Each structure stands twice: as structure tokens, then as C-alpha cells.
């Protein structure tokens, strides 16, 4: 207003106003910057060279990736790979299995699935010297900060099959950096030959008294020490009781339980822990899922309006019947957080209202769904809806 008044006054005095008027960049971008600050930017893409391929089991390979420079992450996080196959860019989230060391190397471990097109390609076709593109690191499946006043703690880790990948990263990191944390690792597999990192984990347990390793094997092939069975509620509950895993030692804070593996196993672990008084907030889960079947996705009759709010800034996007909310928002220039884009990581979690439906399965807990949380990457608008971006957390959230 002051500028316009000055121009009018100048015109009255015979001074012609300039055709172009410089705008103050900060003022011009204030609303845009406010929106950008309120959203969580998508993870930065990285180009990696495959420096080494390690055979872990018949179906699992570890890929040691070399970045352009030092690569930082937190133990328990994952990378989302872009894998082009037949002209289609497939995105898959794979946990980082190495521990953070500040170098330019990072490892991911991939298990070949019978119907997993991308996992089969990676295990069977990727070789040393190949290049992979990924974004991340992402994820909040990390050991939470120690509570004030506690000098030690006990972390119970439960892994099933390839769910060992983020947990192996956590084990390696804690052993290297936090001698006051006691670790119990329960690792379930069909047999010894299926246990990824088996030899390394046993060596770590032998050389570190703070680590207790318990193998649960459905069909053991040797006389090695293990618990015979599957890590269901009964077996895990018996372990909790017989090994007294929930008894805190002197100076230890509240127990932390972290689990990654088949959904049935994680549900059994949670049920056994909660039945013995462990609070839900002490239990963290990592769920990676396969993309939903497109044949079972609901469709709207036509484009639907979705209003997106972040710290007082409001944007509106039109979501067509064949789009997810995330796809429509990104196409219309609205920055939203995302990572795996298949409902398995939780990075795009927002608060939703209206006629939003999510593809199933996805990684949200029943409690999160009751609270109105949605994942924009698998949410579709069947009618007018709204989203509220959640503020970046001060520390990793849980459970997942």
C-alpha cells in the first residue's frame, strides 16, 4: 500500500512510475516458504554404485552401496529403491542392515520373494558395478532416546525372517556406541540355513556380554542351542516368563521392545507383552508391505476436492478417480511428505477427514486409524475431504 501511494504521489508530481517494480523476495515468498516449512520434504534421491554383493542365504543378498560422499542415517532406517522394469519405475523400501559409521558405504539386505518381481530382479540380476537410485534414509523404527534419570536400559528385539535387517543395524550400532544398553534378540526362522546374518550374530553374542541371542527355529537341522517352535504368542510368552526378560536390573529404565517380521508374529509379540503389563508406547513395530492389488481399489465417480492445511496455509487439489491424494498433490505442485509410496513406511502420515479411503493392507495401527490418521500415498478421495499435515516430530514416533 505504501508503495502504491508513493507511485500515485509521484505521478501527481510528474514522475512516471517504472514499468517493472522490484519485489522483496522474502515478502513475495512468505506464504510459499510457510507452506514448505510446514511440510516434510520428500527424502533426497541418491545415486549409488554397487560396491559388493554378499550372499547371505539361498534367497537373500546384501548389497554394499557406495554413495558420492559420506552417507548419514540412523540405525533402523530404510532406503526406498527406484527399480525400473519394463518401463515402469517400481519403488520398494529396504531396511539398512549396516550400522552408521560416517563413511560413504551403506548396506541393504534383500530377500527374494516367490511373487516379488522387484526382489527377484535385485537378487538375481544386480551385480557389482551396477548403479541403483534410492531416496532416503527414512523411517522412525529407531531406538528411542533414554528416559531422563535412567543410566541403563533393556531393549528386547524380536525379528522374523528378513525382518532381521533393521534389527541387525540396531544391534551393531548399540554394541558399538552404547555399552549401558542390554540387548535380548529373539530371532525366528524355519531352520538354521534361513537365518540371515546367523554366523555374525552368534559371534557378536559371544564377544559382547550385553547381547543375548535366542534362536527360535521351526525345523532345526542341527543340535545347536535353540527354542523349537515358531515365535507365536505362546512361545514368546514362555520365553518372557522363563528367561525373566521383563525383570529390570538395577538402574535400568523402562523396557523397550522392537519387532519386525511377519504381521502375525508382530501381533503375537505385542499381545504377549501387553498381557504382562508392557505399555503400548514401549512397543515399536516396523511393517513393510507389498503394494495393494489395483483390482480391489475403490473409485470415485469423478474428480474430488481435497483441502490440505499446514500451519494456517491452505491449498486445494483436485483428485481424479485413478489418483491417490499424494499423486494428485505432487502433480499440482503441493509438497507433501512421502517415501515408499506403497503404504508400508508411514512417512506420508497425515490427519484426514471426509470421504478418504485407504488401500489395504497398510502400516497404520488400529489406534492411528481410529484417531483419523491416513497415508496419502494409498488414500483415495471418494468425496470432498481434507488433510492436515502433522508437524515434524521432535523424536521418532512409535509404535508403527
Short mmCIF file of C-alpha atoms in Angstrom, two decimals:
data_model
loop_
_atom_site.label_atom_id
_atom_site.label_comp_id
_atom_site.label_asym_id
_atom_site.label_seq_id
_atom_site.Cartn_x
_atom_site.Cartn_y
_atom_site.Cartn_z
CA UNK A 1 0.00 0.00 0.00
CA UNK A 2 2.82 2.41 0.88
CA UNK A 3 4.45 1.69 -2.48
CA UNK A 4 1.20 2.33 -4.37
CA UNK A 5 0.59 5.63 -2.53
CA UNK A 6 4.14 6.74 -3.33
CA UNK A 7 3.62 5.91 -7.02
CA UNK A 8 0.38 7.92 -7.17
CA UNK A 9 2.03 10.85 -5.42
CA UNK A 10 4.95 10.68 -7.82
CA UNK A 11 2.61 10.68 -10.82
CA UNK A 12 0.90 13.84 -9.47
CA UNK A 13 4.33 15.49 -9.24
CA UNK A 14 5.12 14.50 -12.83
CA UNK A 15 7.30 11.49 -12.09
CA UNK A 16 6.38 8.46 -14.16
CA UNK A 17 6.30 5.16 -12.28
CA UNK A 18 8.66 2.45 -13.57
CA UNK A 19 7.16 -0.34 -15.65
CA UNK A 20 8.79 -3.03 -13.50
CA UNK A 21 8.95 -2.77 -9.74
CA UNK A 22 11.40 -5.00 -7.82
CA UNK A 23 9.65 -7.10 -5.17
CA UNK A 24 11.19 -8.04 -1.89
CA UNK A 25 11.96 -11.75 -2.25
CA UNK A 26 11.26 -12.60 1.36
CA UNK A 27 7.86 -10.95 1.35
CA UNK A 28 6.90 -12.39 -2.02
CA UNK A 29 7.75 -15.90 -0.92
CA UNK A 30 6.46 -15.72 2.63
CA UNK A 31 3.36 -17.87 2.08
CA UNK A 32 5.26 -20.33 -0.09
CA UNK A 33 8.03 -20.60 2.49
CA UNK A 34 5.50 -21.07 5.27
CA UNK A 35 3.95 -23.96 3.34
CA UNK A 36 7.31 -25.52 2.62
CA UNK A 37 8.38 -25.22 6.25
CA UNK A 38 5.14 -26.81 7.39
CA UNK A 39 5.52 -29.83 5.12
CA UNK A 40 8.14 -32.53 5.38
CA UNK A 41 10.15 -32.68 2.19
CA UNK A 42 10.43 -35.96 0.37
CA UNK A 43 13.73 -37.76 1.02
CA UNK A 44 16.57 -36.71 -1.26
CA UNK A 45 17.35 -39.08 -4.17
CA UNK A 46 20.82 -40.63 -4.15
CA UNK A 47 22.76 -42.47 -6.81
CA UNK A 48 24.71 -45.48 -5.53
CA UNK A 49 27.24 -47.81 -7.08
CA UNK A 50 27.01 -51.45 -6.03
CA UNK A 51 30.46 -51.98 -4.50
CA UNK A 52 29.87 -55.54 -3.35
CA UNK A 53 27.21 -58.27 -3.38
CA UNK A 54 27.21 -60.65 -0.40
CA UNK A 55 25.34 -63.97 -0.44
CA UNK A 56 23.64 -64.35 2.95
CA UNK A 57 21.33 -67.33 2.25
CA UNK A 58 19.95 -69.04 -0.85
CA UNK A 59 17.33 -66.28 -1.16
CA UNK A 60 18.97 -63.25 0.48
CA UNK A 61 21.66 -60.88 -0.74
CA UNK A 62 23.32 -57.92 0.93
CA UNK A 63 24.22 -55.06 -1.40
CA UNK A 64 27.00 -52.78 -0.23
CA UNK A 65 26.32 -49.42 -1.85
CA UNK A 66 28.84 -46.65 -2.38
CA UNK A 67 27.50 -43.09 -2.20
CA UNK A 68 29.10 -39.97 -3.69
CA UNK A 69 30.23 -38.89 -0.21
CA UNK A 70 29.66 -39.59 3.49
CA UNK A 71 26.19 -41.06 3.99
CA UNK A 72 24.33 -40.41 7.24
CA UNK A 73 21.44 -42.41 8.67
CA UNK A 74 20.11 -43.72 11.97
CA UNK A 75 20.19 -47.43 12.74
CA UNK A 76 16.80 -48.93 11.89
CA UNK A 77 16.01 -46.64 8.94
CA UNK A 78 15.46 -47.73 5.34
CA UNK A 79 16.08 -46.69 1.74
CA UNK A 80 13.42 -46.65 -0.98
CA UNK A 81 14.85 -48.03 -4.21
CA UNK A 82 13.66 -46.95 -7.67
CA UNK A 83 13.83 -50.08 -9.81
CA UNK A 84 12.89 -49.61 -13.50
CA UNK A 85 11.42 -52.76 -15.05
CA UNK A 86 9.81 -52.79 -18.50
CA UNK A 87 9.40 -49.03 -18.50
CA UNK A 88 7.78 -48.85 -15.05
CA UNK A 89 9.52 -47.26 -12.05
CA UNK A 90 8.89 -49.61 -9.12
CA UNK A 91 9.54 -48.31 -5.60
CA UNK A 92 10.40 -50.67 -2.79
CA UNK A 93 11.55 -49.95 0.76
CA UNK A 94 14.51 -51.98 2.03
CA UNK A 95 15.95 -51.62 5.51
CA UNK A 96 19.55 -50.62 6.00
CA UNK A 97 21.38 -53.52 7.62
CA UNK A 98 24.74 -51.85 8.34
CA UNK A 99 25.46 -49.57 11.27
CA UNK A 100 26.13 -45.83 10.85
CA UNK A 101 29.87 -45.17 10.61
CA UNK A 102 30.08 -41.86 8.73
CA UNK A 103 31.58 -43.49 5.62
CA UNK A 104 30.32 -43.48 2.03
CA UNK A 105 29.13 -47.09 2.34
CA UNK A 106 25.70 -48.37 3.31
CA UNK A 107 24.27 -51.88 3.10
CA UNK A 108 20.76 -53.08 2.36
CA UNK A 109 19.68 -56.70 2.52
CA UNK A 110 17.04 -58.09 0.15
CA UNK A 111 15.25 -61.42 0.40
CA UNK A 112 13.83 -62.91 -2.79
CA UNK A 113 10.08 -63.47 -2.53
CA UNK A 114 8.22 -66.07 -4.57
CA UNK A 115 5.90 -63.45 -6.10
CA UNK A 116 8.19 -60.47 -5.61
CA UNK A 117 9.10 -59.20 -9.04
CA UNK A 118 11.44 -56.49 -7.75
CA UNK A 119 13.12 -58.65 -5.09
CA UNK A 120 13.73 -61.39 -7.67
CA UNK A 121 15.30 -58.89 -10.04
CA UNK A 122 17.60 -57.48 -7.35
CA UNK A 123 18.73 -60.87 -6.03
CA UNK A 124 19.15 -62.50 -9.44
CA UNK A 125 20.30 -59.66 -11.70
CA UNK A 126 22.11 -56.89 -9.79
CA UNK A 127 25.89 -57.23 -9.79
CA UNK A 128 28.95 -55.34 -8.57
CA UNK A 129 29.43 -52.14 -10.54
CA UNK A 130 25.71 -51.65 -11.25
CA UNK A 131 24.04 -48.41 -10.22
CA UNK A 132 20.95 -48.03 -8.08
CA UNK A 133 18.88 -44.95 -7.30
CA UNK A 134 17.17 -44.55 -3.95
CA UNK A 135 15.77 -41.87 -1.74
CA UNK A 136 16.03 -41.67 1.98
CA UNK A 137 17.04 -42.56 4.55
CA UNK A 138 13.55 -42.67 6.04
CA UNK A 139 11.71 -44.25 8.91
CA UNK A 140 11.30 -43.93 12.67
CA UNK A 141 11.97 -47.53 13.69
CA UNK A 142 14.92 -46.44 15.83
CA UNK A 143 15.83 -46.89 19.46
CA UNK A 144 14.12 -44.03 21.32
CA UNK A 145 16.04 -41.64 23.50
CA UNK A 146 16.74 -42.90 27.00
CA UNK A 147 14.39 -41.51 29.64
CA UNK A 148 15.79 -38.85 31.93
CA UNK A 149 17.31 -40.26 35.08
CA UNK A 150 17.98 -43.77 33.75
CA UNK A 151 21.59 -44.75 33.21
CA UNK A 152 20.83 -48.10 31.58
CA UNK A 153 18.03 -49.94 29.81
CA UNK A 154 16.98 -53.26 28.33
CA UNK A 155 15.98 -53.45 24.66
CA UNK A 156 14.17 -56.62 23.56
CA UNK A 157 14.40 -57.13 19.79
CA UNK A 158 12.20 -59.70 18.04
CA UNK A 159 12.84 -60.49 14.36
CA UNK A 160 11.28 -62.96 11.96
CA UNK A 161 12.97 -63.94 8.69
CA UNK A 162 14.13 -60.91 6.72
CA UNK A 163 12.77 -58.70 9.50
CA UNK A 164 16.28 -59.04 10.94
CA UNK A 165 17.63 -56.37 8.56
CA UNK A 166 16.78 -53.18 10.52
CA UNK A 167 17.28 -55.01 13.81
CA UNK A 168 20.78 -56.13 12.78
CA UNK A 169 21.64 -52.48 12.13
CA UNK A 170 20.36 -51.58 15.60
CA UNK A 171 22.32 -54.40 17.25
CA UNK A 172 25.55 -53.41 15.54
CA UNK A 173 25.10 -49.75 16.40
CA UNK A 174 24.18 -50.26 20.06
CA UNK A 175 27.08 -52.65 20.64
CA UNK A 176 29.48 -50.12 19.12
CA UNK A 177 28.19 -46.98 20.84
CA UNK A 178 26.11 -47.75 23.95
CA UNK A 179 27.59 -50.25 26.43
CA UNK A 180 24.94 -49.39 29.05
CA UNK A 181 22.12 -50.86 26.94
CA UNK A 182 21.37 -54.56 27.43
CA UNK A 183 20.03 -56.35 24.34
CA UNK A 184 17.99 -59.54 24.05
CA UNK A 185 17.48 -60.63 20.44
CA UNK A 186 14.85 -63.28 19.66
CA UNK A 187 15.21 -64.40 16.04
CA UNK A 188 12.69 -66.72 14.41
CA UNK A 189 13.27 -68.77 11.24
CA UNK A 190 12.27 -72.08 9.72
CA UNK A 191 15.79 -73.54 10.03
CA UNK A 192 19.41 -72.51 10.55
CA UNK A 193 20.01 -72.12 6.82
CA UNK A 194 17.29 -69.45 6.63
CA UNK A 195 18.79 -67.23 9.35
CA UNK A 196 20.32 -64.15 7.73
CA UNK A 197 23.50 -62.92 9.49
CA UNK A 198 23.45 -66.08 11.67
CA UNK A 199 27.23 -66.51 11.97
CA UNK A 200 27.88 -62.81 12.61
CA UNK A 201 25.14 -62.55 15.24
CA UNK A 202 26.48 -65.57 17.10
CA UNK A 203 29.99 -64.10 17.08
CA UNK A 204 28.65 -60.80 18.41
CA UNK A 205 26.78 -62.60 21.19
CA UNK A 206 29.96 -64.48 22.12
CA UNK A 207 32.11 -61.35 22.21
CA UNK A 208 29.60 -58.97 23.88
CA UNK A 209 28.10 -59.92 27.22
CA UNK A 210 25.44 -57.22 26.80
CA UNK A 211 23.87 -59.22 23.90
CA UNK A 212 21.76 -62.34 24.45
CA UNK A 213 20.78 -64.19 21.26
CA UNK A 214 17.85 -66.63 21.24
CA UNK A 215 17.10 -68.58 18.05
CA UNK A 216 13.54 -69.86 17.56
CA UNK A 217 13.52 -72.49 14.80
CA UNK A 218 10.51 -74.32 13.42
CA UNK A 219 12.52 -77.21 11.94
CA UNK A 220 16.13 -77.15 13.22
CA UNK A 221 18.63 -79.21 11.22
CA UNK A 222 21.44 -79.36 13.79
CA UNK A 223 21.85 -79.85 17.53
CA UNK A 224 22.61 -76.16 18.05
CA UNK A 225 21.04 -74.45 21.03
CA UNK A 226 17.63 -73.05 20.10
CA UNK A 227 13.97 -72.92 21.02
CA UNK A 228 11.99 -75.29 18.80
CA UNK A 229 8.78 -73.77 17.51
CA UNK A 230 7.51 -70.59 15.94
CA UNK A 231 7.54 -67.14 17.63
CA UNK A 232 3.80 -67.13 18.31
CA UNK A 233 2.15 -65.72 21.43
CA UNK A 234 2.57 -68.93 23.45
CA UNK A 235 6.23 -69.46 22.57
CA UNK A 236 7.22 -65.84 23.04
CA UNK A 237 5.23 -65.59 26.26
CA UNK A 238 7.03 -68.65 27.60
CA UNK A 239 10.37 -67.05 26.74
CA UNK A 240 9.39 -63.86 28.55
CA UNK A 241 8.50 -65.83 31.67
CA UNK A 242 11.22 -68.49 31.72
CA UNK A 243 14.05 -66.11 30.84
CA UNK A 244 12.59 -63.36 33.03
CA UNK A 245 13.06 -60.88 30.21
CA UNK A 246 10.75 -58.29 31.73
CA UNK A 247 12.65 -58.05 35.02
CA UNK A 248 14.63 -54.82 35.12
CA UNK A 249 18.11 -54.79 36.57
CA UNK A 250 19.36 -52.10 38.93
CA UNK A 251 19.41 -48.68 37.25
CA UNK A 252 17.52 -49.75 34.15
CA UNK A 253 14.71 -47.60 32.81
CA UNK A 254 11.50 -48.90 31.23
CA UNK A 255 11.94 -51.78 28.78
CA UNK A 256 11.90 -51.03 25.06
CA UNK A 257 10.54 -53.73 22.72
CA UNK A 258 11.09 -53.56 18.96
CA UNK A 259 9.81 -56.10 16.45
CA UNK A 260 9.99 -56.58 12.70
CA UNK A 261 8.77 -59.53 10.65
CA UNK A 262 5.54 -61.23 9.57
CA UNK A 263 2.39 -59.45 10.72
CA UNK A 264 1.15 -62.48 12.68
CA UNK A 265 4.42 -62.67 14.60
CA UNK A 266 4.39 -58.97 15.48
CA UNK A 267 0.79 -59.18 16.66
CA UNK A 268 1.67 -62.18 18.83
CA UNK A 269 4.63 -60.35 20.34
CA UNK A 270 2.52 -57.32 21.13
CA UNK A 271 -0.24 -59.42 22.70
CA UNK A 272 2.23 -61.31 24.89
CA UNK A 273 3.93 -58.12 26.05
CA UNK A 274 0.73 -56.21 26.76
CA UNK A 275 -0.71 -59.20 28.64
CA UNK A 276 2.27 -58.88 31.01
CA UNK A 277 1.83 -55.18 31.60
CA UNK A 278 4.12 -53.64 28.98
CA UNK A 279 2.63 -50.34 27.83
CA UNK A 280 1.79 -49.99 24.11
CA UNK A 281 4.09 -46.94 23.94
CA UNK A 282 7.03 -49.20 24.82
CA UNK A 283 6.46 -51.43 21.77
CA UNK A 284 7.71 -50.34 18.33
CA UNK A 285 6.92 -52.21 15.12
CA UNK A 286 8.26 -51.95 11.58
CA UNK A 287 5.85 -53.06 8.86
CA UNK A 288 6.82 -53.25 5.20
CA UNK A 289 4.03 -54.38 2.91
CA UNK A 290 3.54 -55.36 -0.71
CA UNK A 291 1.65 -52.89 -2.94
CA UNK A 292 -2.12 -53.26 -2.84
CA UNK A 293 -3.93 -55.15 -5.59
CA UNK A 294 -5.20 -52.47 -8.03
CA UNK A 295 -8.21 -54.59 -8.85
CA UNK A 296 -9.69 -54.04 -5.41
CA UNK A 297 -9.24 -50.28 -5.18
CA UNK A 298 -12.38 -48.11 -4.72
CA UNK A 299 -13.02 -45.42 -7.32
CA UNK A 300 -14.89 -42.14 -7.16
CA UNK A 301 -17.47 -41.15 -9.77
CA UNK A 302 -15.39 -38.11 -10.77
CA UNK A 303 -12.72 -35.65 -9.55
CA UNK A 304 -12.95 -34.77 -5.87
CA UNK A 305 -11.72 -31.70 -3.98
CA UNK A 306 -9.23 -32.25 -1.15
CA UNK A 307 -8.26 -29.34 1.09
CA UNK A 308 -4.78 -29.53 2.61
CA UNK A 309 -3.86 -27.46 5.66
CA UNK A 310 -0.46 -26.83 7.24
CA UNK A 311 0.11 -24.19 9.92
CA UNK A 312 -2.65 -21.92 8.67
CA UNK A 313 -1.76 -22.27 4.99
CA UNK A 314 -4.50 -23.84 2.86
CA UNK A 315 -4.14 -25.48 -0.56
CA UNK A 316 -6.76 -27.28 -2.61
CA UNK A 317 -6.17 -30.11 -5.07
CA UNK A 318 -8.45 -31.99 -7.44
CA UNK A 319 -8.02 -35.75 -7.13
CA UNK A 320 -9.14 -37.80 -10.11
CA UNK A 321 -10.60 -41.31 -9.64
CA UNK A 322 -7.38 -43.01 -10.78
CA UNK A 323 -5.08 -40.99 -8.50
CA UNK A 324 -4.03 -41.20 -4.89
CA UNK A 325 -4.11 -37.99 -2.89
CA UNK A 326 -0.31 -37.90 -2.92
CA UNK A 327 -0.10 -38.32 -6.70
CA UNK A 328 -2.62 -35.52 -7.26
CA UNK A 329 -0.92 -33.16 -4.79
CA UNK A 330 2.56 -33.65 -6.26
CA UNK A 331 1.21 -33.23 -9.81
CA UNK A 332 -0.34 -29.90 -8.79
CA UNK A 333 2.79 -28.58 -7.09
CA UNK A 334 1.81 -29.19 -3.47
CA UNK A 335 4.71 -30.54 -1.42
CA UNK A 336 3.70 -33.45 0.76
CA UNK A 337 5.92 -35.89 2.67
CA UNK A 338 6.40 -39.35 1.17
CA UNK A 339 8.85 -42.18 0.84
CA UNK A 340 7.90 -45.70 -0.23
CA UNK A 341 4.57 -44.74 -1.90
CA UNK A 342 3.06 -48.14 -1.14
CA UNK A 343 1.62 -47.72 2.36
CA UNK A 344 4.41 -49.56 4.12
CA UNK A 345 6.56 -46.95 5.82
CA UNK A 346 4.31 -44.30 7.37
CA UNK A 347 6.35 -41.35 6.06
CA UNK A 348 3.27 -39.71 4.45
CA UNK A 349 1.02 -39.97 7.51
CA UNK A 350 -1.44 -37.06 7.90
CA UNK A 351 -4.66 -36.34 9.77
CA UNK A 352 -7.61 -36.90 7.42
CA UNK A 353 -11.31 -36.13 7.35
CA UNK A 354 -14.14 -36.57 4.87
CA UNK A 355 -14.52 -39.36 2.33
CA UNK A 356 -10.98 -40.72 2.25
CA UNK A 357 -10.40 -44.45 1.92
CA UNK A 358 -7.06 -46.25 2.13
CA UNK A 359 -5.81 -49.24 0.18
CA UNK A 360 -5.25 -52.27 2.39
CA UNK A 361 -3.01 -53.55 3.78
CA UNK A 362 -1.05 -50.59 5.15
CA UNK A 363 1.24 -49.94 8.10
CA UNK A 364 -1.08 -47.82 10.27
CA UNK A 365 -2.14 -49.31 13.56
CA UNK A 366 -5.80 -49.61 14.53
CA UNK A 367 -5.28 -46.84 17.09
CA UNK A 368 -3.88 -44.49 14.44
CA UNK A 369 -6.81 -45.21 12.14
CA UNK A 370 -9.29 -44.50 14.94
CA UNK A 371 -7.54 -41.18 15.52
CA UNK A 372 -8.18 -40.25 11.89
CA UNK A 373 -4.67 -40.75 10.53
CA UNK A 374 -4.28 -41.64 6.86
CA UNK A 375 -1.45 -42.36 4.44
CA UNK A 376 -1.72 -40.06 1.43
CA UNK A 377 0.18 -42.50 -0.81
CA UNK A 378 -2.62 -45.08 -0.59
CA UNK A 379 -5.57 -42.76 0.12
CA UNK A 380 -8.25 -42.07 -2.47
CA UNK A 381 -10.95 -39.42 -2.31
CA UNK A 382 -14.47 -40.73 -2.82
CA UNK A 383 -15.89 -37.30 -1.95
CA UNK A 384 -14.86 -33.88 -0.57
CA UNK A 385 -12.12 -34.36 2.02
CA UNK A 386 -9.43 -32.57 3.98
CA UNK A 387 -5.92 -33.26 5.23
CA UNK A 388 -3.86 -31.70 7.98
CA UNK A 389 -0.10 -32.12 7.79
CA UNK A 390 1.43 -33.31 11.03
CA UNK A 391 4.40 -31.30 12.33
CA UNK A 392 7.82 -32.94 12.04
CA UNK A 393 8.32 -34.96 15.23
CA UNK A 394 10.97 -33.93 17.71
CA UNK A 395 11.94 -37.59 18.02
CA UNK A 396 10.98 -40.83 16.27
CA UNK A 397 7.40 -41.87 16.84
CA UNK A 398 6.17 -45.24 17.93
CA UNK A 399 4.54 -47.63 17.67
CA UNK A 400 4.43 -48.23 13.92
#
